[in-house]
Amino acid sequence: MIYISRRTDAPLKKAVAIKAFAILLSLVVCALVLFVMTRLNPLDIYIAMFKGSLSTQRKFWALLQNTAILLCISLAVTPAFKMKFWNLGAEGQVLIGALVSATFMFYIQDSWPSWLLILVMLVASVAAGLIWAGIPGYFKARFGTNETLFTLMMNYVAIQLVKFCIAVWVPNGSSVMGVLNRQTQCGWIPSLFGQKYLINILIVALLTVLMYIYLKYSKQGYEISVVGESEKTARYIGINVKKVILRTACISGAIGGLAGFLLCAGTGHTVSATLAGGNGFTAVLVSWLAKFNPFGMILTSLLIVFLQKGSGEIAQAFRLSDNISDVTTGIILFFIIGSEFFINYKIHLRRK
Amino acid sequence: MAVPAIELRNITKTFGSVVANDNVSLSVYRGEILALLGENGSGKTTLMNMISGIYHQDSGEIFIDGKEAVINSPKDAFDYKIGMIHQHFKLVDVFTAAENIVLGIRKTLDLAGTKKKIQEICRKYGFEVNPDQKIYDMTVSQKQTVEIVKVLYRGADILILDEPTAVLTPQETDRLFAVLRNMRNDGKAIVIITHKMHEVEALSDRVAVLRKGQFIGTLKTSETDAQEMTNMMVGHQVSLNIERPEPLDPKPRLVVENLTVVDQDGIKKLDNVSFTANSGEILGIAGISGCGQKELLESIAGLQPVESGNIYFIKNDGEREQLIGLEPLKIKELGVALSFVPEDRLGMGLVANMDLVDNMMLRSYTNGKSMFTDRKSPTKLAKQVVDFLEVITPNVFTPVRKLSGGNVQKVLVGREISNAPSVLMTAYATRGLDINSSYTIYDMINMQKDRQVAVLYVGEDLDVLLELCDKVLVLCGGKVSGMVDCRNTDKHTVGALMTRLGGVKA
């Protein structure tokens, strides 16, 4: 007879030990699966995995850049999730931010000074993301509509808008938009110390600190926690719940828009319907895994990007199907998430 | 002596580092009513939950009719003919009484046969149940009756009732007790958990006392009195009289005129209610649950849209301020505090996952112009409340959900009083609290009275209402059915007023 009880006191040491054991176990299981399916030496595969993000300087900076973008989107969804406002529309909020940035680059080209264009793009992208999340936020606050479906649907609206704009802008009927302002680099976020992604990374680092302070120490952050934990209590205490919902949804969308700006102005200098690349959903995982702690999210986003990159490298190096990377990433995440159960609960055996 | 129906031997149960039951040995015999007494968190409910299969003991044995029993699930408990009636009813609202009673019994559904059997049980013990009535149409006491019939229907002959009278009027309580006595005379073993001494004296044959998880002893009810039982429970001498100082210089503080409130479904919750609450007085509000007490307090606090009427707050200089239409925060700033303890004790007023400090901050976080929260003064306040009210908690950074019910309430009431309000509204402040904690709360309320606060006290226990309050406003079906002076009224008068109007059946 097995029964389960809640751990009332899980010391940090124990939690870390359980997590570490889970990761170790997941690597063993991955190795077994890979060996059974491919007959390759698992050790070689793991070495390749590290090569995916650490073998060259370029790969290392790409790892940091991708982590920064994923982290930025995760920071976007975090305040909403903390309020139990299930914003599944980060994908669309990022996309609409990028689209607005691209629109400015496309029409202004180099008729404005670059710094002015960048500034305008930044403000406009943030505003676009804000509106994109603000609409479902307003309906939730005013009419109690379901934000999960609403934000999800807004993703598709954003995708179609991007497709429409590309169709209008690209004359030859191609569905791919080229790099904008390639010659003049007007509206491109400049390199710093020779690293073109460094400014992106610094912006996200600053945002991480700000979000941590906002959630933990500001009055608004406190209101978010109260509304998320118990709307009834919030109402009883005199918090204007509708206002908090709308405000938080807007903040969430605005940061999503910022991520879109970083992707367009600071990374690819173009826009496509797959620009967000599922990061809007991965961000949900990153945020939850870190229990909504922005500093924890640095680790979780880094882990996920590292796994993605490493798995891509494996697929390439051993000429395996791309799906093998999904399998390994899946196994590892399964173990990490599953370990939460053992941190929170204890399993006892009882003889009948 | 006969073989006990249940015999517990050296039962120990721990939750993490908390020892809920420590080496408890206890016997219950057929044909007797055993009252289980103890303060909040003394382990009464935990102990009973082990008998009814919700928990399993860490060590010790349970014997049923002299044979060792292994109870791993509520189903096992049923097989041993043990039935427990919990504080919170477990009924499906949209089903009828009969449907709820057969629910979960894996036999061919035979509603006609069930109804016949239900009526037999009712006749035998003196219940009144309409098997075809839907649960949502029932009063609290009717729902409780369904719960009891449910366990009897399943053949239980050992019954455990967890604070069954907390939600009943005196008349309903009398009826329940009559039924329980019939069951005892039929040879059933009955355990009742309660905090109310006069009920223990009126009903039980023996009393078992737990204190801090330990078994203190059993007494014959006929050979003891409330004072001795209380002392055993608390572990030291306690005075059982509620003080009632004379009000000093009462002046009108809150005037309610012709207040009418209609809820979302268009049902009148308050109908033309008028009264005045004076400073330095405690105004009790009595009524069967759902008679508009909640709506009344919420209207005053600005949380409930009002159909018509006036609510005036009278300032010290005599100026009248209309409260209807003001934001809840504005009303709070005027000095009107509301502490409402709901059935689940948390839902309103506290956030379970937050620690004591953050919960203290709920009332004060808007203070000051800074955009950041100030945690220093709430921390200080939390420490004061913990010290003054003897809240049992590891520290002030413990989430409230980890505290026992009584301690949670102390935190809530303590916070509201710390605001130095001029009107204090408190609903069910001692709901489910043990004697010691209840008296602490009564003292706190009396201190507010001395401070010239107008106190509105919504309570369930009429004995307490009549001892503590200066006046009692009785509501029935949303209407005022009487305002009585507590110094010369008895509880049966109030009880009758509670059920006098036709609005709600009792």
PDB file of C-alpha atoms in Angstrom, chain A residues 87-332:
ATOM      1  CA  ASN A  87      -1.789  35.012 -21.436  1.00  0.00           C
ATOM      2  CA  LEU A  88      -1.142  32.507 -24.220  1.00  0.00           C
ATOM      3  CA  GLY A  89      -0.863  35.346 -26.705  1.00  0.00           C
ATOM      4  CA  ALA A  90       2.805  36.242 -26.226  1.00  0.00           C
ATOM      5  CA  GLU A  91       3.456  34.799 -29.656  1.00  0.00           C
ATOM      6  CA  GLY A  92       1.102  37.342 -31.226  1.00  0.00           C
ATOM      7  CA  GLN A  93       2.259  40.196 -29.023  1.00  0.00           C
ATOM      8  CA  VAL A  94       5.862  39.599 -30.068  1.00  0.00           C
ATOM      9  CA  LEU A  95       4.850  39.324 -33.687  1.00  0.00           C
ATOM     10  CA  ILE A  96       2.814  42.494 -33.730  1.00  0.00           C
ATOM     11  CA  GLY A  97       5.676  44.376 -32.056  1.00  0.00           C
ATOM     12  CA  ALA A  98       8.100  43.125 -34.703  1.00  0.00           C
ATOM     13  CA  LEU A  99       5.641  43.940 -37.476  1.00  0.00           C
ATOM     14  CA  VAL A 100       5.305  47.536 -36.327  1.00  0.00           C
ATOM     15  CA  SER A 101       9.092  47.895 -36.139  1.00  0.00           C
ATOM     16  CA  ALA A 102       9.417  46.454 -39.628  1.00  0.00           C
ATOM     17  CA  THR A 103       6.710  48.793 -40.917  1.00  0.00           C
ATOM     18  CA  PHE A 104       8.723  51.803 -39.813  1.00  0.00           C
ATOM     19  CA  MET A 105      11.912  50.425 -41.318  1.00  0.00           C
ATOM     20  CA  PHE A 106      10.087  49.676 -44.570  1.00  0.00           C
ATOM     21  CA  TYR A 107       8.470  53.077 -45.026  1.00  0.00           C
ATOM     22  CA  ILE A 108      11.013  55.424 -43.416  1.00  0.00           C
ATOM     23  CA  GLN A 109      14.046  53.612 -44.823  1.00  0.00           C
ATOM     24  CA  ASP A 110      16.894  56.035 -44.130  1.00  0.00           C
ATOM     25  CA  SER A 111      15.081  59.375 -44.238  1.00  0.00           C
ATOM     26  CA  TRP A 112      15.346  59.745 -40.450  1.00  0.00           C
ATOM     27  CA  PRO A 113      18.526  59.515 -38.394  1.00  0.00           C
ATOM     28  CA  SER A 114      19.020  55.967 -37.168  1.00  0.00           C
ATOM     29  CA  TRP A 115      18.743  56.775 -33.448  1.00  0.00           C
ATOM     30  CA  LEU A 116      15.406  58.538 -33.974  1.00  0.00           C
ATOM     31  CA  LEU A 117      14.059  55.681 -36.029  1.00  0.00           C
ATOM     32  CA  ILE A 118      15.137  53.157 -33.380  1.00  0.00           C
ATOM     33  CA  LEU A 119      13.479  55.197 -30.672  1.00  0.00           C
ATOM     34  CA  VAL A 120      10.210  55.519 -32.583  1.00  0.00           C
ATOM     35  CA  MET A 121      10.262  51.818 -33.435  1.00  0.00           C
ATOM     36  CA  LEU A 122      10.785  50.979 -29.776  1.00  0.00           C
ATOM     37  CA  VAL A 123       7.869  53.101 -28.586  1.00  0.00           C
ATOM     38  CA  ALA A 124       5.559  51.946 -31.367  1.00  0.00           C
ATOM     39  CA  SER A 125       6.361  48.252 -30.868  1.00  0.00           C
ATOM     40  CA  VAL A 126       5.791  48.446 -27.147  1.00  0.00           C
ATOM     41  CA  ALA A 127       2.486  50.254 -27.767  1.00  0.00           C
ATOM     42  CA  ALA A 128       1.431  47.641 -30.313  1.00  0.00           C
ATOM     43  CA  GLY A 129       2.126  44.768 -27.929  1.00  0.00           C
ATOM     44  CA  LEU A 130       0.331  46.639 -25.181  1.00  0.00           C
ATOM     45  CA  ILE A 131      -2.787  47.032 -27.318  1.00  0.00           C
ATOM     46  CA  TRP A 132      -2.603  43.423 -28.471  1.00  0.00           C
ATOM     47  CA  ALA A 133      -2.803  42.172 -24.871  1.00  0.00           C
ATOM     48  CA  GLY A 134      -4.891  45.114 -23.697  1.00  0.00           C
ATOM     49  CA  ILE A 135      -7.844  44.083 -25.870  1.00  0.00           C
ATOM     50  CA  PRO A 136      -8.329  40.673 -24.233  1.00  0.00           C
ATOM     51  CA  GLY A 137      -7.461  42.314 -20.906  1.00  0.00           C
ATOM     52  CA  TYR A 138     -10.249  44.833 -21.313  1.00  0.00           C
ATOM     53  CA  PHE A 139     -12.780  42.181 -22.257  1.00  0.00           C
ATOM     54  CA  LYS A 140     -11.730  40.037 -19.308  1.00  0.00           C
ATOM     55  CA  ALA A 141     -12.056  42.938 -16.881  1.00  0.00           C
ATOM     56  CA  ARG A 142     -15.273  44.311 -18.331  1.00  0.00           C
ATOM     57  CA  PHE A 143     -17.193  41.197 -19.371  1.00  0.00           C
ATOM     58  CA  GLY A 144     -15.307  38.332 -17.781  1.00  0.00           C
ATOM     59  CA  THR A 145     -14.426  36.718 -21.117  1.00  0.00           C
ATOM     60  CA  ASN A 146     -11.999  33.824 -21.100  1.00  0.00           C
ATOM     61  CA  GLU A 147      -8.542  35.247 -21.640  1.00  0.00           C
ATOM     62  CA  THR A 148      -6.962  31.929 -22.587  1.00  0.00           C
ATOM     63  CA  LEU A 149      -8.975  31.573 -25.784  1.00  0.00           C
ATOM     64  CA  PHE A 150      -8.989  35.277 -26.506  1.00  0.00           C
ATOM     65  CA  THR A 151      -5.221  35.748 -26.337  1.00  0.00           C
ATOM     66  CA  LEU A 152      -4.707  32.521 -28.279  1.00  0.00           C
ATOM     67  CA  MET A 153      -6.954  33.752 -31.079  1.00  0.00           C
ATOM     68  CA  MET A 154      -5.138  37.081 -31.177  1.00  0.00           C
ATOM     69  CA  ASN A 155      -2.022  35.109 -32.201  1.00  0.00           C
ATOM     70  CA  TYR A 156      -3.684  34.059 -35.411  1.00  0.00           C
ATOM     71  CA  VAL A 157      -4.834  37.583 -36.153  1.00  0.00           C
ATOM     72  CA  ALA A 158      -1.231  38.747 -35.757  1.00  0.00           C
ATOM     73  CA  ILE A 159       0.089  35.964 -37.984  1.00  0.00           C
ATOM     74  CA  GLN A 160      -2.377  36.808 -40.732  1.00  0.00           C
ATOM     75  CA  LEU A 161      -1.556  40.512 -40.444  1.00  0.00           C
ATOM     76  CA  VAL A 162       2.132  39.757 -40.936  1.00  0.00           C
ATOM     77  CA  LYS A 163       1.365  37.582 -43.944  1.00  0.00           C
ATOM     78  CA  PHE A 164      -0.814  40.315 -45.392  1.00  0.00           C
ATOM     79  CA  CYS A 165       1.855  42.996 -44.979  1.00  0.00           C
ATOM     80  CA  ILE A 166       4.532  40.804 -46.535  1.00  0.00           C
ATOM     81  CA  ALA A 167       2.239  40.092 -49.481  1.00  0.00           C
ATOM     82  CA  VAL A 168       1.751  43.831 -49.978  1.00  0.00           C
ATOM     83  CA  TRP A 169       5.372  44.800 -49.453  1.00  0.00           C
ATOM     84  CA  VAL A 170       7.185  42.085 -51.386  1.00  0.00           C
ATOM     85  CA  PRO A 171       6.436  42.702 -55.047  1.00  0.00           C
ATOM     86  CA  ASN A 172       7.328  39.390 -56.697  1.00  0.00           C
ATOM     87  CA  GLY A 173       4.838  37.346 -54.733  1.00  0.00           C
ATOM     88  CA  SER A 174       7.492  35.747 -52.549  1.00  0.00           C
ATOM     89  CA  SER A 175       6.345  35.078 -49.009  1.00  0.00           C
ATOM     90  CA  VAL A 176       9.769  35.911 -47.602  1.00  0.00           C
ATOM     91  CA  MET A 177      10.695  39.424 -46.696  1.00  0.00           C
ATOM     92  CA  GLY A 178      14.350  40.298 -47.182  1.00  0.00           C
ATOM     93  CA  VAL A 179      16.540  42.105 -44.672  1.00  0.00           C
ATOM     94  CA  LEU A 180      15.427  45.712 -44.388  1.00  0.00           C
ATOM     95  CA  ASN A 181      17.853  48.644 -44.791  1.00  0.00           C
ATOM     96  CA  ARG A 182      20.679  46.230 -45.498  1.00  0.00           C
ATOM     97  CA  GLN A 183      22.884  48.947 -46.955  1.00  0.00           C
ATOM     98  CA  THR A 184      22.261  51.820 -44.590  1.00  0.00           C
ATOM     99  CA  GLN A 185      21.606  49.758 -41.447  1.00  0.00           C
ATOM    100  CA  CYS A 186      19.216  52.543 -40.478  1.00  0.00           C
ATOM    101  CA  GLY A 187      17.040  51.462 -37.571  1.00  0.00           C
ATOM    102  CA  TRP A 188      19.392  48.629 -36.645  1.00  0.00           C
ATOM    103  CA  ILE A 189      20.407  48.380 -33.026  1.00  0.00           C
ATOM    104  CA  PRO A 190      24.176  49.059 -33.204  1.00  0.00           C
ATOM    105  CA  SER A 191      26.941  46.742 -32.064  1.00  0.00           C
ATOM    106  CA  LEU A 192      28.614  47.328 -28.731  1.00  0.00           C
ATOM    107  CA  PHE A 193      32.270  46.339 -28.237  1.00  0.00           C
ATOM    108  CA  GLY A 194      32.002  44.598 -31.579  1.00  0.00           C
ATOM    109  CA  GLN A 195      29.181  42.354 -30.400  1.00  0.00           C
ATOM    110  CA  LYS A 196      25.997  42.963 -32.307  1.00  0.00           C
ATOM    111  CA  TYR A 197      23.741  41.241 -29.748  1.00  0.00           C
ATOM    112  CA  LEU A 198      25.249  42.824 -26.664  1.00  0.00           C
ATOM    113  CA  ILE A 199      22.722  45.664 -26.424  1.00  0.00           C
ATOM    114  CA  ASN A 200      19.828  43.193 -26.723  1.00  0.00           C
ATOM    115  CA  ILE A 201      21.297  41.148 -23.912  1.00  0.00           C
ATOM    116  CA  LEU A 202      21.894  44.158 -21.689  1.00  0.00           C
ATOM    117  CA  ILE A 203      18.344  45.446 -22.210  1.00  0.00           C
ATOM    118  CA  VAL A 204      16.908  42.082 -21.188  1.00  0.00           C
ATOM    119  CA  ALA A 205      19.250  41.860 -18.198  1.00  0.00           C
ATOM    120  CA  LEU A 206      18.075  45.243 -17.000  1.00  0.00           C
ATOM    121  CA  LEU A 207      14.460  44.250 -17.576  1.00  0.00           C
ATOM    122  CA  THR A 208      14.980  41.097 -15.501  1.00  0.00           C
ATOM    123  CA  VAL A 209      16.127  43.127 -12.532  1.00  0.00           C
ATOM    124  CA  LEU A 210      13.298  45.635 -12.956  1.00  0.00           C
ATOM    125  CA  MET A 211      10.679  42.884 -13.188  1.00  0.00           C
ATOM    126  CA  TYR A 212      12.027  41.233 -10.049  1.00  0.00           C
ATOM    127  CA  ILE A 213      11.759  44.514  -8.144  1.00  0.00           C
ATOM    128  CA  TYR A 214       8.354  45.302  -9.615  1.00  0.00           C
ATOM    129  CA  LEU A 215       6.845  41.971  -8.632  1.00  0.00           C
ATOM    130  CA  LYS A 216       8.473  41.707  -5.244  1.00  0.00           C
ATOM    131  CA  TYR A 217       8.588  45.230  -3.872  1.00  0.00           C
ATOM    132  CA  SER A 218       6.129  47.485  -5.701  1.00  0.00           C
ATOM    133  CA  LYS A 219       2.558  48.127  -4.646  1.00  0.00           C
ATOM    134  CA  GLN A 220       1.355  47.135  -8.089  1.00  0.00           C
ATOM    135  CA  GLY A 221       3.270  43.870  -7.869  1.00  0.00           C
ATOM    136  CA  TYR A 222       1.624  43.204  -4.526  1.00  0.00           C
ATOM    137  CA  GLU A 223      -1.787  43.866  -6.025  1.00  0.00           C
ATOM    138  CA  ILE A 224      -1.004  41.366  -8.779  1.00  0.00           C
ATOM    139  CA  SER A 225      -0.259  38.688  -6.182  1.00  0.00           C
ATOM    140  CA  VAL A 226      -3.409  39.401  -4.197  1.00  0.00           C
ATOM    141  CA  VAL A 227      -5.661  39.345  -7.265  1.00  0.00           C
ATOM    142  CA  GLY A 228      -3.970  36.165  -8.459  1.00  0.00           C
ATOM    143  CA  GLU A 229      -4.275  34.390  -5.127  1.00  0.00           C
ATOM    144  CA  SER A 230      -7.801  35.430  -4.255  1.00  0.00           C
ATOM    145  CA  GLU A 231      -9.983  37.784  -6.232  1.00  0.00           C
ATOM    146  CA  LYS A 232     -12.545  37.759  -3.432  1.00  0.00           C
ATOM    147  CA  THR A 233     -10.020  38.999  -0.912  1.00  0.00           C
ATOM    148  CA  ALA A 234      -8.786  41.634  -3.345  1.00  0.00           C
ATOM    149  CA  ARG A 235     -12.329  42.902  -3.703  1.00  0.00           C
ATOM    150  CA  TYR A 236     -12.856  42.868   0.044  1.00  0.00           C
ATOM    151  CA  ILE A 237      -9.750  44.870   0.668  1.00  0.00           C
ATOM    152  CA  GLY A 238     -10.878  47.488  -1.824  1.00  0.00           C
ATOM    153  CA  ILE A 239      -8.517  46.725  -4.702  1.00  0.00           C
ATOM    154  CA  ASN A 240      -9.982  47.746  -8.038  1.00  0.00           C
ATOM    155  CA  VAL A 241      -9.709  44.287  -9.555  1.00  0.00           C
ATOM    156  CA  LYS A 242     -10.712  45.356 -13.069  1.00  0.00           C
ATOM    157  CA  LYS A 243      -8.061  48.018 -13.160  1.00  0.00           C
ATOM    158  CA  VAL A 244      -5.382  45.615 -11.983  1.00  0.00           C
ATOM    159  CA  ILE A 245      -6.359  43.031 -14.595  1.00  0.00           C
ATOM    160  CA  LEU A 246      -6.264  45.570 -17.419  1.00  0.00           C
ATOM    161  CA  ARG A 247      -3.028  47.155 -16.241  1.00  0.00           C
ATOM    162  CA  THR A 248      -1.238  43.851 -15.833  1.00  0.00           C
ATOM    163  CA  ALA A 249      -2.402  42.539 -19.209  1.00  0.00           C
ATOM    164  CA  CYS A 250      -1.067  45.748 -20.774  1.00  0.00           C
ATOM    165  CA  ILE A 251       2.313  45.422 -19.050  1.00  0.00           C
ATOM    166  CA  SER A 252       2.524  41.835 -20.197  1.00  0.00           C
ATOM    167  CA  GLY A 253       1.743  42.808 -23.797  1.00  0.00           C
ATOM    168  CA  ALA A 254       4.106  45.766 -23.752  1.00  0.00           C
ATOM    169  CA  ILE A 255       7.073  43.579 -22.823  1.00  0.00           C
ATOM    170  CA  GLY A 256       5.995  41.140 -25.541  1.00  0.00           C
ATOM    171  CA  GLY A 257       6.077  44.067 -27.965  1.00  0.00           C
ATOM    172  CA  LEU A 258       9.543  44.944 -26.731  1.00  0.00           C
ATOM    173  CA  ALA A 259      10.711  41.406 -27.497  1.00  0.00           C
ATOM    174  CA  GLY A 260       9.306  41.878 -31.000  1.00  0.00           C
ATOM    175  CA  PHE A 261      11.290  45.094 -31.331  1.00  0.00           C
ATOM    176  CA  LEU A 262      14.484  43.349 -30.217  1.00  0.00           C
ATOM    177  CA  LEU A 263      13.887  40.592 -32.757  1.00  0.00           C
ATOM    178  CA  CYS A 264      13.316  43.016 -35.616  1.00  0.00           C
ATOM    179  CA  ALA A 265      15.647  45.912 -34.826  1.00  0.00           C
ATOM    180  CA  GLY A 266      18.312  44.004 -32.967  1.00  0.00           C
ATOM    181  CA  THR A 267      18.431  40.555 -34.510  1.00  0.00           C
ATOM    182  CA  GLY A 268      17.026  39.726 -37.921  1.00  0.00           C
ATOM    183  CA  HIS A 269      16.035  43.168 -39.243  1.00  0.00           C
ATOM    184  CA  THR A 270      13.045  41.640 -40.951  1.00  0.00           C
ATOM    185  CA  VAL A 271       9.730  40.072 -40.067  1.00  0.00           C
ATOM    186  CA  SER A 272       8.125  36.738 -40.883  1.00  0.00           C
ATOM    187  CA  ALA A 273       5.046  34.870 -39.728  1.00  0.00           C
ATOM    188  CA  THR A 274       7.240  32.362 -37.880  1.00  0.00           C
ATOM    189  CA  LEU A 275       9.464  34.986 -36.263  1.00  0.00           C
ATOM    190  CA  ALA A 276       8.389  34.197 -32.704  1.00  0.00           C
ATOM    191  CA  GLY A 277       9.037  30.527 -33.449  1.00  0.00           C
ATOM    192  CA  GLY A 278       6.933  29.135 -30.625  1.00  0.00           C
ATOM    193  CA  ASN A 279       8.870  31.083 -28.018  1.00  0.00           C
ATOM    194  CA  GLY A 280       5.598  32.636 -26.877  1.00  0.00           C
ATOM    195  CA  PHE A 281       4.595  29.187 -25.647  1.00  0.00           C
ATOM    196  CA  THR A 282       8.011  28.023 -24.504  1.00  0.00           C
ATOM    197  CA  ALA A 283       8.071  31.187 -22.372  1.00  0.00           C
ATOM    198  CA  VAL A 284       5.125  29.838 -20.380  1.00  0.00           C
ATOM    199  CA  LEU A 285       7.211  26.803 -19.494  1.00  0.00           C
ATOM    200  CA  VAL A 286      10.238  28.936 -18.626  1.00  0.00           C
ATOM    201  CA  SER A 287       8.153  31.116 -16.346  1.00  0.00           C
ATOM    202  CA  TRP A 288       6.463  28.224 -14.550  1.00  0.00           C
ATOM    203  CA  LEU A 289       9.666  26.236 -14.139  1.00  0.00           C
ATOM    204  CA  ALA A 290      11.203  29.227 -12.371  1.00  0.00           C
ATOM    205  CA  LYS A 291       8.049  29.667 -10.273  1.00  0.00           C
ATOM    206  CA  PHE A 292       7.679  33.191 -11.672  1.00  0.00           C
ATOM    207  CA  ASN A 293      11.006  34.304 -10.240  1.00  0.00           C
ATOM    208  CA  PRO A 294      12.757  36.463 -12.888  1.00  0.00           C
ATOM    209  CA  PHE A 295      16.226  35.470 -11.706  1.00  0.00           C
ATOM    210  CA  GLY A 296      15.280  31.813 -11.796  1.00  0.00           C
ATOM    211  CA  MET A 297      14.045  32.367 -15.326  1.00  0.00           C
ATOM    212  CA  ILE A 298      17.606  33.228 -16.418  1.00  0.00           C
ATOM    213  CA  LEU A 299      18.547  29.625 -15.615  1.00  0.00           C
ATOM    214  CA  THR A 300      15.449  27.982 -17.035  1.00  0.00           C
ATOM    215  CA  SER A 301      15.557  29.904 -20.312  1.00  0.00           C
ATOM    216  CA  LEU A 302      19.277  29.206 -20.651  1.00  0.00           C
ATOM    217  CA  LEU A 303      18.648  25.511 -20.051  1.00  0.00           C
ATOM    218  CA  ILE A 304      15.938  25.322 -22.668  1.00  0.00           C
ATOM    219  CA  VAL A 305      17.889  27.226 -25.317  1.00  0.00           C
ATOM    220  CA  PHE A 306      20.944  25.115 -24.557  1.00  0.00           C
ATOM    221  CA  LEU A 307      18.920  21.933 -25.038  1.00  0.00           C
ATOM    222  CA  GLN A 308      17.412  23.210 -28.276  1.00  0.00           C
ATOM    223  CA  LYS A 309      20.793  24.173 -29.685  1.00  0.00           C
ATOM    224  CA  GLY A 310      22.487  20.989 -28.543  1.00  0.00           C
ATOM    225  CA  SER A 311      19.781  18.789 -29.985  1.00  0.00           C
ATOM    226  CA  GLY A 312      19.986  20.642 -33.282  1.00  0.00           C
ATOM    227  CA  GLU A 313      23.717  19.971 -33.332  1.00  0.00           C
ATOM    228  CA  ILE A 314      23.185  16.262 -32.650  1.00  0.00           C
ATOM    229  CA  ALA A 315      20.694  15.981 -35.473  1.00  0.00           C
ATOM    230  CA  GLN A 316      23.150  17.649 -37.817  1.00  0.00           C
ATOM    231  CA  ALA A 317      26.323  15.895 -36.711  1.00  0.00           C
ATOM    232  CA  PHE A 318      24.903  12.391 -36.766  1.00  0.00           C
ATOM    233  CA  ARG A 319      22.523  12.970 -39.655  1.00  0.00           C
ATOM    234  CA  LEU A 320      19.529  12.120 -37.575  1.00  0.00           C
ATOM    235  CA  SER A 321      16.047  13.355 -38.047  1.00  0.00           C
ATOM    236  CA  ASP A 322      15.306  16.699 -36.419  1.00  0.00           C
ATOM    237  CA  ASN A 323      12.742  14.935 -34.281  1.00  0.00           C
ATOM    238  CA  ILE A 324      15.440  13.270 -32.216  1.00  0.00           C
ATOM    239  CA  SER A 325      16.143  16.635 -30.637  1.00  0.00           C
ATOM    240  CA  ASP A 326      12.505  16.967 -29.609  1.00  0.00           C
ATOM    241  CA  VAL A 327      12.682  13.516 -28.040  1.00  0.00           C
ATOM    242  CA  THR A 328      15.734  14.316 -25.908  1.00  0.00           C
ATOM    243  CA  THR A 329      14.489  17.777 -24.926  1.00  0.00           C
ATOM    244  CA  GLY A 330      11.164  16.241 -24.010  1.00  0.00           C
ATOM    245  CA  ILE A 331      12.715  13.558 -21.823  1.00  0.00           C
ATOM    246  CA  ILE A 332      14.895  16.034 -19.964  1.00  0.00           C
TER     247      ILE A 332
END
